Tab-separated table of C-alpha atoms and ligand atoms in Angstrom:
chain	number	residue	atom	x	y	z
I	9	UNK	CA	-65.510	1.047	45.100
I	10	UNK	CA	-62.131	0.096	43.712
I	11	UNK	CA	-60.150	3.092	46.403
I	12	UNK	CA	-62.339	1.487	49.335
I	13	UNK	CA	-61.084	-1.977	48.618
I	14	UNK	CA	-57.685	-0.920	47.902
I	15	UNK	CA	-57.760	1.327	51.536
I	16	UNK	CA	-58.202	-2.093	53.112
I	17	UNK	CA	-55.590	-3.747	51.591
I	18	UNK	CA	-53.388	-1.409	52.641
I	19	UNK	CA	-54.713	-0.718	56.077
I	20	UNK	CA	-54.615	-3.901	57.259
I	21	UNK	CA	-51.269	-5.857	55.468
I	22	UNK	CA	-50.662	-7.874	58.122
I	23	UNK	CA	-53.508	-10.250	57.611
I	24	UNK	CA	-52.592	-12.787	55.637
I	25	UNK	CA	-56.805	-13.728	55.143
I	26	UNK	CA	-57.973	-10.320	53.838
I	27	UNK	CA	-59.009	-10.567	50.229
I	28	UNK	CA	-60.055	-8.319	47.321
I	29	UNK	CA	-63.345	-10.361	45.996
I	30	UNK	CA	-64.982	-7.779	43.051
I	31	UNK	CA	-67.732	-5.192	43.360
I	32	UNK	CA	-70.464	-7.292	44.250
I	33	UNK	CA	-68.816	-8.794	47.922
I	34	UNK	CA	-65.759	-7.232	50.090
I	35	UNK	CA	-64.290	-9.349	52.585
I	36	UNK	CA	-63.344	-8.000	56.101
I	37	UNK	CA	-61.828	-11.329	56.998
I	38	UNK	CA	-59.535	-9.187	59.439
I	39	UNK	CA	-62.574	-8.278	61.903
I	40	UNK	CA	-61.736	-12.060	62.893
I	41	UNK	CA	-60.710	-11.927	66.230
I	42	UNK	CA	-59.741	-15.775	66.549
I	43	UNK	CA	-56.281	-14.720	64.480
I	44	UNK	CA	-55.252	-11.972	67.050
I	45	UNK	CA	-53.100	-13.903	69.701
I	46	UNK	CA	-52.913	-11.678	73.322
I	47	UNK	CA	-49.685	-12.231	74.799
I	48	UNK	CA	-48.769	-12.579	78.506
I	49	UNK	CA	-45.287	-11.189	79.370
I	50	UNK	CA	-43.628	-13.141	81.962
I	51	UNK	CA	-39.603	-13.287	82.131
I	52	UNK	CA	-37.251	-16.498	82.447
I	53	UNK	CA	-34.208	-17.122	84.492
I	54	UNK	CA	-31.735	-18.818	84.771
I	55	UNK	CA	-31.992	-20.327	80.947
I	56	UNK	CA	-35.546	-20.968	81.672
I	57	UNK	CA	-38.775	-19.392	80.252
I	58	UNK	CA	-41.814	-18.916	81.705
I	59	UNK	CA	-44.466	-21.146	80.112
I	60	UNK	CA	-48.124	-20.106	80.906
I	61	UNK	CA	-49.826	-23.495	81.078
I	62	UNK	CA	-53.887	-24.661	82.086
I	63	UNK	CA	-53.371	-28.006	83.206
I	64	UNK	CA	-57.466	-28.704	84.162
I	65	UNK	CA	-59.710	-28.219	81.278
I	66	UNK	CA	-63.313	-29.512	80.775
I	67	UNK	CA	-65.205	-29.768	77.508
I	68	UNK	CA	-68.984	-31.293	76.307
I	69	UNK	CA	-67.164	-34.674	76.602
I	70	UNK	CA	-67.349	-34.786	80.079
I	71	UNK	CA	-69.854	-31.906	82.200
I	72	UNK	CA	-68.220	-28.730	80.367
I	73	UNK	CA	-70.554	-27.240	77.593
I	74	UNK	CA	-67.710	-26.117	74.932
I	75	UNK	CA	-66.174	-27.997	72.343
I	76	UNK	CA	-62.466	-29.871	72.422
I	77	UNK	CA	-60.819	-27.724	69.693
I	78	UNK	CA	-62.152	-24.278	71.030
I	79	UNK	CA	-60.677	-24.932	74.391
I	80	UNK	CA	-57.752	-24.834	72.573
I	81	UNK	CA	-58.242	-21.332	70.594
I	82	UNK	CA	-59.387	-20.122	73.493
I	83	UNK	CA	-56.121	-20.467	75.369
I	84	UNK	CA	-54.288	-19.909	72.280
I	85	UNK	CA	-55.921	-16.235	71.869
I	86	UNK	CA	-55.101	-15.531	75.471
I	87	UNK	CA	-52.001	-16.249	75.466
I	88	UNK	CA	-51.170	-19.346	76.891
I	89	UNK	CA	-48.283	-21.786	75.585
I	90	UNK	CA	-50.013	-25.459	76.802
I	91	UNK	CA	-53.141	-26.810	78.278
I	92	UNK	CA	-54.698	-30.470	78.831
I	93	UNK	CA	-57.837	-31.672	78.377
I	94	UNK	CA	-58.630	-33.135	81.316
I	95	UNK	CA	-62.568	-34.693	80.961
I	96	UNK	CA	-63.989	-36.764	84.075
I	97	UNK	CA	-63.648	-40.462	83.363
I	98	UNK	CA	-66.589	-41.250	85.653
I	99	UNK	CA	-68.576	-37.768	84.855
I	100	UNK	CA	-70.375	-37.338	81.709
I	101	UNK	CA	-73.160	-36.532	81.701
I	102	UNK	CA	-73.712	-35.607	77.747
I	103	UNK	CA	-72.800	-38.954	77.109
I	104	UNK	CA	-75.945	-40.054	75.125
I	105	UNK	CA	-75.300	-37.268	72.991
I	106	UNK	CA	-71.868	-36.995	72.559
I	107	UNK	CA	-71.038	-40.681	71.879
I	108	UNK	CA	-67.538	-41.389	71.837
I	109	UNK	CA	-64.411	-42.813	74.087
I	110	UNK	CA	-62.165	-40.808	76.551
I	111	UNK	CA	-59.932	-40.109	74.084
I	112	UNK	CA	-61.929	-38.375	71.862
I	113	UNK	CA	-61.782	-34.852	73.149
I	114	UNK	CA	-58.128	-34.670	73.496
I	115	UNK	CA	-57.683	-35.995	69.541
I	116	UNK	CA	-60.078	-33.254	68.561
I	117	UNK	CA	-58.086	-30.665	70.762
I	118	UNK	CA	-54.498	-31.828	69.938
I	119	UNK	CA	-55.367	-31.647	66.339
I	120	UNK	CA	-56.446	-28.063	66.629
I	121	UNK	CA	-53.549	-27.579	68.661
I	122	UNK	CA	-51.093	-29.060	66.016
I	123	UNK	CA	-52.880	-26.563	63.339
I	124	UNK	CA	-52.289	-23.483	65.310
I	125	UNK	CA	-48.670	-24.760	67.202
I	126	UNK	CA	-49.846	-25.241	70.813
I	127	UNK	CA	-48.746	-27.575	72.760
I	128	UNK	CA	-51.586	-30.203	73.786
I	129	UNK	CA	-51.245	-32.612	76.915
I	130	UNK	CA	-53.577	-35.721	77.073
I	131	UNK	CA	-54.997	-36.104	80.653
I	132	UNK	CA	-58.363	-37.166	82.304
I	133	UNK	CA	-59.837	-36.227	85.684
I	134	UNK	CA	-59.946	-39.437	87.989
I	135	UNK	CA	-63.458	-38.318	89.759
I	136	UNK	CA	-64.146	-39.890	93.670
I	137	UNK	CA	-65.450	-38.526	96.873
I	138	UNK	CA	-63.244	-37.752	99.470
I	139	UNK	CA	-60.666	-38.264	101.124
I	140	UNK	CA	-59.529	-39.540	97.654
I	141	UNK	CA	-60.953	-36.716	95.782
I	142	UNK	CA	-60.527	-35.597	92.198
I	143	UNK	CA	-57.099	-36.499	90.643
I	144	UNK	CA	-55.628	-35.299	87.210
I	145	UNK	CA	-53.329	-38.033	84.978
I	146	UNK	CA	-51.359	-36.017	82.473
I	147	UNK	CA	-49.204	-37.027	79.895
I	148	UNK	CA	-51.132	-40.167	80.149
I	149	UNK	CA	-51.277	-42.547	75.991
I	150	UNK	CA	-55.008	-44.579	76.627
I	151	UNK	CA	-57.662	-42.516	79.090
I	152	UNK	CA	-60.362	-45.741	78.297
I	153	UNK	CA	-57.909	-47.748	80.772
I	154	UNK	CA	-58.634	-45.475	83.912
I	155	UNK	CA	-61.714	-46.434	83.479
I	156	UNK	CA	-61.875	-49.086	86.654
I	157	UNK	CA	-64.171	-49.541	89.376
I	158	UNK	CA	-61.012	-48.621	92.042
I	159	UNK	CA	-59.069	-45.455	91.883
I	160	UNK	CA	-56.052	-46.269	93.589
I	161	UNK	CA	-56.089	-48.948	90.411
I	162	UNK	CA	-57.082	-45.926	88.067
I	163	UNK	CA	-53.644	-44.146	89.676
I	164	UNK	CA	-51.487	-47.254	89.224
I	165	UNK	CA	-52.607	-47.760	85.381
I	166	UNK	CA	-52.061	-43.955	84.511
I	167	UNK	CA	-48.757	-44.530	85.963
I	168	UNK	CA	-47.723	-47.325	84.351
I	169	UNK	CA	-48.842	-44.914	81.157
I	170	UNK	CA	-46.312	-42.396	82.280
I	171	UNK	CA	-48.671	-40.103	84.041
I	172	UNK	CA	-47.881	-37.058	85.969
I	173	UNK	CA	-50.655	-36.531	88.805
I	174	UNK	CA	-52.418	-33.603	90.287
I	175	UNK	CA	-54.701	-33.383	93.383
I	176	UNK	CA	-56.670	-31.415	92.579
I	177	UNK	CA	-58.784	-28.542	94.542
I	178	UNK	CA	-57.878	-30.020	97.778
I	179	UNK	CA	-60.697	-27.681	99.540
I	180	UNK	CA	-63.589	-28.137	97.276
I	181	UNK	CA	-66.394	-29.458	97.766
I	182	UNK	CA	-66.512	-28.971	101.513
I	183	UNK	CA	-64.446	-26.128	102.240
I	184	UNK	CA	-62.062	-28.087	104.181
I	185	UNK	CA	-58.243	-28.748	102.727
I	186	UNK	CA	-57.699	-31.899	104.342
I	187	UNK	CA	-54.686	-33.741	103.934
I	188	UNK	CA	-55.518	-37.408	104.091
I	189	UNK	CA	-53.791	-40.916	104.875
I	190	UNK	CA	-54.382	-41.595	101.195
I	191	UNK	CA	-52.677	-38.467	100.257
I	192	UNK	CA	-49.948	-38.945	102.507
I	193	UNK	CA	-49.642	-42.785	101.327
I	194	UNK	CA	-49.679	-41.601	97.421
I	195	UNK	CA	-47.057	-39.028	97.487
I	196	UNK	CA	-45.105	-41.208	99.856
I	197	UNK	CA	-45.334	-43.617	96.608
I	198	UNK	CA	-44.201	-40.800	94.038
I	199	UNK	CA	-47.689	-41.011	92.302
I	200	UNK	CA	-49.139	-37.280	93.374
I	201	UNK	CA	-46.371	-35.047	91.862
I	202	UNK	CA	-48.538	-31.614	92.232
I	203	UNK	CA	-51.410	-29.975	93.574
I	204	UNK	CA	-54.028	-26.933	93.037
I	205	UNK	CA	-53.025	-24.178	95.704
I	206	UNK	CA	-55.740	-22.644	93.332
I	207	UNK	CA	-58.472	-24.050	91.310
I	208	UNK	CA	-61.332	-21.978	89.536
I	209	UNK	CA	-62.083	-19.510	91.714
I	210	UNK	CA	-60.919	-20.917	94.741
I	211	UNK	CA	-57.518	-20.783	96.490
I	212	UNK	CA	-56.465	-22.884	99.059
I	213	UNK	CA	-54.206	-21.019	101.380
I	214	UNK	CA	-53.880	-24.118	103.817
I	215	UNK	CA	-51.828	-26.190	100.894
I	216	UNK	CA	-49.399	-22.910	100.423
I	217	UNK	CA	-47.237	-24.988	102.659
I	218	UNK	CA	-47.048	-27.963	100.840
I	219	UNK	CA	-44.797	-27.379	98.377
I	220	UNK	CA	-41.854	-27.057	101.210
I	221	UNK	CA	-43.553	-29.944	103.480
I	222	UNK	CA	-44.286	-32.768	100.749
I	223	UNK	CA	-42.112	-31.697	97.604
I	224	UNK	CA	-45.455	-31.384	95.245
I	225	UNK	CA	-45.446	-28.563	92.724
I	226	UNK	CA	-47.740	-26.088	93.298
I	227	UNK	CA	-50.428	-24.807	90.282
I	228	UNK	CA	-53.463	-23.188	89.558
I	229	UNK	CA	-55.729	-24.093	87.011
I	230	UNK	CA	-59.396	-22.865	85.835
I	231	UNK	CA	-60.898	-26.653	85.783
I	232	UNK	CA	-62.848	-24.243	83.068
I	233	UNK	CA	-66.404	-25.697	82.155
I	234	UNK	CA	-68.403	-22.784	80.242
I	235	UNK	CA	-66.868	-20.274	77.792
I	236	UNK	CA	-63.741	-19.026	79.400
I	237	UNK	CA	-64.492	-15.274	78.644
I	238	UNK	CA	-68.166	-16.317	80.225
I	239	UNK	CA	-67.075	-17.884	83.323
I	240	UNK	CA	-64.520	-15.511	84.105
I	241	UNK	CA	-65.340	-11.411	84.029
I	242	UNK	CA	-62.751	-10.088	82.034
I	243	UNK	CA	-61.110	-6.591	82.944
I	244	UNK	CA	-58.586	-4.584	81.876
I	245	UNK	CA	-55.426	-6.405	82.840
I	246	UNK	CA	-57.342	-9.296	84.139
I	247	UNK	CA	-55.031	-12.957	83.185
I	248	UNK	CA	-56.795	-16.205	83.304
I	249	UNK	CA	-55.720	-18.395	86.161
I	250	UNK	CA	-52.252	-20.229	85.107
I	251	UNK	CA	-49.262	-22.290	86.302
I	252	UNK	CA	-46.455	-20.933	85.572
I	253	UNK	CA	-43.690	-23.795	84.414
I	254	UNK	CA	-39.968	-23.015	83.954
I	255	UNK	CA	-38.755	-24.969	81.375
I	256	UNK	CA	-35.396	-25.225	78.908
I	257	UNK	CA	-37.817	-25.161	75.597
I	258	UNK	CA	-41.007	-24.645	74.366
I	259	UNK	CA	-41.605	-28.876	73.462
I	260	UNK	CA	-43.622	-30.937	75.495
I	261	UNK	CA	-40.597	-33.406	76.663
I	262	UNK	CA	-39.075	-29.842	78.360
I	263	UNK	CA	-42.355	-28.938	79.801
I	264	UNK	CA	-42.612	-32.533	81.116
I	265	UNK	CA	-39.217	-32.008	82.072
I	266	UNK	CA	-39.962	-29.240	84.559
I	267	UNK	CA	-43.171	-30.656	85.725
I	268	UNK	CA	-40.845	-33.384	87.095
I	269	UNK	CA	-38.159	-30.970	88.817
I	270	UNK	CA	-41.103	-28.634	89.893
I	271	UNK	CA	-40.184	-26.327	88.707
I	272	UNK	CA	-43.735	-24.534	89.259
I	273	UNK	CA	-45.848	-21.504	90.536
I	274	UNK	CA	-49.210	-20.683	90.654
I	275	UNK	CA	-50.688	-17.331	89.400
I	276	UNK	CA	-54.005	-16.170	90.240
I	277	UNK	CA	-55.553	-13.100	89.533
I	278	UNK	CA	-52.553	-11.214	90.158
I	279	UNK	CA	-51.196	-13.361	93.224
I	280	UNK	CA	-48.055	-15.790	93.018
I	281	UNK	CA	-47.673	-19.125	95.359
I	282	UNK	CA	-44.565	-21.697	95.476
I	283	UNK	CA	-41.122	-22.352	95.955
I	284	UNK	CA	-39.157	-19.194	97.409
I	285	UNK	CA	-36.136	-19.254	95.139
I	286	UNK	CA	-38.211	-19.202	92.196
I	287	UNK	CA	-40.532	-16.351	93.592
I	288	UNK	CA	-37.602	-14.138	93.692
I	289	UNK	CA	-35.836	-14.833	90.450
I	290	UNK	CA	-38.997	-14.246	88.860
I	291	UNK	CA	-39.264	-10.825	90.527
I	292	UNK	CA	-36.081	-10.021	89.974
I	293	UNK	CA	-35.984	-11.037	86.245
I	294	UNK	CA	-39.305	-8.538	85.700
I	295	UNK	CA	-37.977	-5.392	87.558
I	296	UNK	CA	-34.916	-4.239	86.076
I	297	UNK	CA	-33.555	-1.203	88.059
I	298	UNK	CA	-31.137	1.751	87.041
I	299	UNK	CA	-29.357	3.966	90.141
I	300	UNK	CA	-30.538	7.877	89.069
I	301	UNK	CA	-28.791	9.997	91.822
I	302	UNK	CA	-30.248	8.807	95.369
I	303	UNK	CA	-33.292	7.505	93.544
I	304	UNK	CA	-33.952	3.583	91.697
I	305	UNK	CA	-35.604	3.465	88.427
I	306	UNK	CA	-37.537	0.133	88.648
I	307	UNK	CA	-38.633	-0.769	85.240
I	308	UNK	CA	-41.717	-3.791	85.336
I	309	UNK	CA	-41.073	-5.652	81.882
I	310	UNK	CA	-43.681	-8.342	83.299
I	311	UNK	CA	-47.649	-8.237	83.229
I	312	UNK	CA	-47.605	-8.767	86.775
I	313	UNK	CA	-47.968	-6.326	88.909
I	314	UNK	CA	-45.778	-6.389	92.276
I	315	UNK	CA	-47.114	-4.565	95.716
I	316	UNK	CA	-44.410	-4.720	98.122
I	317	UNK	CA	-43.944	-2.858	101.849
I	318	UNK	CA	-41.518	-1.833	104.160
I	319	UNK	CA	-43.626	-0.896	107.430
I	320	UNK	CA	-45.579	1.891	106.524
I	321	UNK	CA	-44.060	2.653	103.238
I	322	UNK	CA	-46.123	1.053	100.107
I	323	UNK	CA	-43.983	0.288	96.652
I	324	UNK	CA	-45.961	-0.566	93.302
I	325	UNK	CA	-44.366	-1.612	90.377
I	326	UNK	CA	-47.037	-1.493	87.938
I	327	UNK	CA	-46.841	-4.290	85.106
I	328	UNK	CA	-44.925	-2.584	82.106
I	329	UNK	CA	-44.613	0.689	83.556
I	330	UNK	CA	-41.531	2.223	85.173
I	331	UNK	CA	-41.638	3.580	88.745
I	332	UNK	CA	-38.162	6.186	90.253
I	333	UNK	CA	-38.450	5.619	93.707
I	334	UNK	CA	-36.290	6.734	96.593
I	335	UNK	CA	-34.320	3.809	97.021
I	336	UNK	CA	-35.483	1.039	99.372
I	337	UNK	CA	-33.257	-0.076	102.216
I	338	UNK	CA	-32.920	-3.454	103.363
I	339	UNK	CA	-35.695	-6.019	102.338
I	340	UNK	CA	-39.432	-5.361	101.305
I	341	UNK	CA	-42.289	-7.342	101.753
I	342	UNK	CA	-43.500	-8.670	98.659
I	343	UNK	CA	-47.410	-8.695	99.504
I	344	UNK	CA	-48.270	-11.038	96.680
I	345	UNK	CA	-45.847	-13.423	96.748
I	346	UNK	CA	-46.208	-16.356	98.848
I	347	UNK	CA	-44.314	-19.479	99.645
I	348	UNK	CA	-46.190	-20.382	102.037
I	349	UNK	CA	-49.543	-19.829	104.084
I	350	UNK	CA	-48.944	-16.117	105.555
I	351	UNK	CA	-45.490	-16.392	104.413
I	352	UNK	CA	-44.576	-13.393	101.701
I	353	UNK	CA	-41.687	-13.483	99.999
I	354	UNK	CA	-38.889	-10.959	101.068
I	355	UNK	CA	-37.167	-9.237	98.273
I	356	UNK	CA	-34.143	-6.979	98.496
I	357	UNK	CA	-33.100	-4.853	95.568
R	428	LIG	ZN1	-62.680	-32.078	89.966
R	429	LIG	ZN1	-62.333	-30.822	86.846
C-alpha cells in the first residue's frame, strides 16, 4: 500500500492538492480537472499582448442556468484572461428563486475571480426590442440603477457610471443587421463604443464594415447561457468565441484602456474580423519565417490557424506547426481575415 501511495506522490509533484491520507483512504485530488488551466497562444505587438476576453456572459441570475462563480472557472480553465457578467436587467426569469439584486452575480463571480486571479468586469445587458435592441454596460459600479422604465435613460445612467457600451448581436432576433437612427444618434453621442460582428453562434457579416465606417470596436462574444462545454461542441482545436483586446498589461485599467482606443478583434471559430493594421501585425507576430535556399520556413507560434491564397495556389500555416514553402511572391490573400464584409486582409511576407 505504502509503494502505491508513494508512486503517486511522485508521479504527480506538480499538484500542490495531492495528499498521502493512511491505509484506510488515498486521495487522487489530481484527477481534478478544475486546477488544469488550457492556454490559448496568441502573440502581441507592438508592446501589446493579446488578451482573450468574453465580454457577454449569462448566469441563473438572469435566463442562463449556471452559477456566477463557475462562469468564471469555466473561462479560467479555457484559457481566457477576462470576462463580464453581463445578466439582463429586465430578463429574469428565475427571479422568485434566485432572490437577490443585479449586483449579485457579478460579487459572486468577481470573488471567484479574485481567488483564482482573473480579471472580472461588472456589466448588465440593457434588454429592449428593436431598433434599440440589447445593449451591454461594462465597467459599470451600481447595475440596480439601469433599472428604469426608458433605455436611452438606462444608457445615460451607465454612463454617468463610467460604462463602456456594446450593441450587441445587431442581427438577432430577426435576421436583419439593421443600423438604426438610434444607433446612428448613440454613437454620434460617444455612448456605443463597440459592437458584436459575432455573437453565440451567429456572425454578422453586414457590421464587418463598421469598424472603418463608425469607429466602434469590433468583438465576439458567446452571450453563453448553458454550460459552456454543453452549448458549444468541443473538438480538437476548437477555441470558444473571444475578443481579442491589445492591451499594455494584464490589469483591468489597461484592458479598459484598450477597449477605449479599440484596440479590438473578433475571433470566431477560427475566423478574425476588425481593423486592418491590427489583422496584419497579428499575423505577422504568429508566423515567424526563416529564408532556407529558395524556400520560407513559416513557423505558426499562434493557435490560429491561417489559410491564405494566391490565385490557384493554397498556403496553410497550421497553428504551432511549421510549414517550408516555396516562397510566396507578392501579396496573399488571407482567407480568414477580414476587415471588412468580403474584404480579406492582404498579407505580404
Ligand atoms: Zn441580448
Ligand atoms: Zn445576452
Amino acid at each position: 500500500m505504502r509503494k502505491i501511495a508513494l508512486f503517486f506522490l511522485l508521479a504527480m509533484p506538480f499538484t500542490a492538492n495531492a495528499q498521502l491520507s493512511n491505509d484506510d483512504v488515498h486521495k487522487y485530488d489530481h484527477f481534478n480537472q478544475s486546477q488544469y488551466r488550457n492556454e490559448i497562444r496568441i502573440p502581441g505587438f507592438d508592446g501589446y499582448q493579446t488578451l482573450k476576453c468574453d465580454f457577454h456572459i449569462h448566469t441563473v441570475f438572469s435566463d442562463g442556468s449556471v452559477w456566477p462563480s463557475v462562469r468564471v472557472q469555466e473561462a479560467w480553465k479555457e484559457g481566457l484572461d477576462a470576462i463580464a457578467i453581463t445578466d439582463h436587467i429586465e430578463y429574469r426569469p428565475h427571479k422568485d428563486i434566485v432572490v437577490s439584486d443585479h449586483n449579485e452575480s457579478y460579487n459572486i463571480a468577481k470573488k471567484e475571480g479574485d481567488k483564482l486571479g482573473f480579471m472580472v468586469i461588472k456589466g448588465a445587458e440593457i434588454t429592449r426590442s428593436k431598433p434599440l435592441g440589447h445593449l451591454n454596460a461594462l465597467f459599470i459600479s451600481d447595475a440596480n440603477a439601469l433599472d428604469v422604465d426608458d433605455p436611452l435613460q438606462a444608457i445615460d445612467i451607465a454612463e454617468a457610471q463610467g460604462a463602456y457600451i456594446i450593441w450587441n448581436h445587431p442581427g438577432w432576433p430577426d435576421n436583419k443587421s439593421t443600423f438604426y437612427p438610434v444607433h446612428g444618434d448613440l454613437i454620434k453621442a460617444g455612448k456605443i463604443d463597440a459592437y458584436e460582428a459575432y455573437n453565440y453562434m451567429e456572425s454578422y457579416p453586414l457590421t464587418f464594415d463598421w469598424y472603418a465606417e463608425y469607429g466602434i470596436a469590433p468583438m465576439a462574444n458567446t452571450d453563453i447561457h448553458g454550460p459552456i462545454d454543453i452549448d458549444y461542441a468541443y473538438g480538437e482545436g476548437w477555441i470558444r468565441p473571444m475578443t481579442l483586446v491589445f492591451a499594455t498589461d494584464r490589469t483591468e485599467a489597461a484592458l479598459r484602456e484598450a477597449l477605449d482606443a479599440k484596440r479590438t478583434l473578433a475571433f470566431f471559430h477560427g475566423t478574425l474580423v476588425g481593423d486592418k493594421e491590427y489583422l496584419s501585425k497579428l499575423v505577422g507576430a504568429s508566423l515567424e519565417t526563416r529564408e532556407v535556399g529558395e524556400r520560407l520556413e513559416v513557423t505558426n507560434i499562434s493557435d490560429i490557424t491561417y489559410k491564405m491564397t494566391k490565385g490557384d495556389d493554397l498556403y496553410i500555416f497550421p497553428a504551432g506547426k511549421t510549414v517550408l514553402i516555396k516562397a510566396p511572391k507578392g501579396t496573399l490573400d488571407v482567407e480568414n481575415c477580414f476587415w471588412g464584409n468580403g474584404k480579406k486582409l492582404q498579407y505580404r511576407f
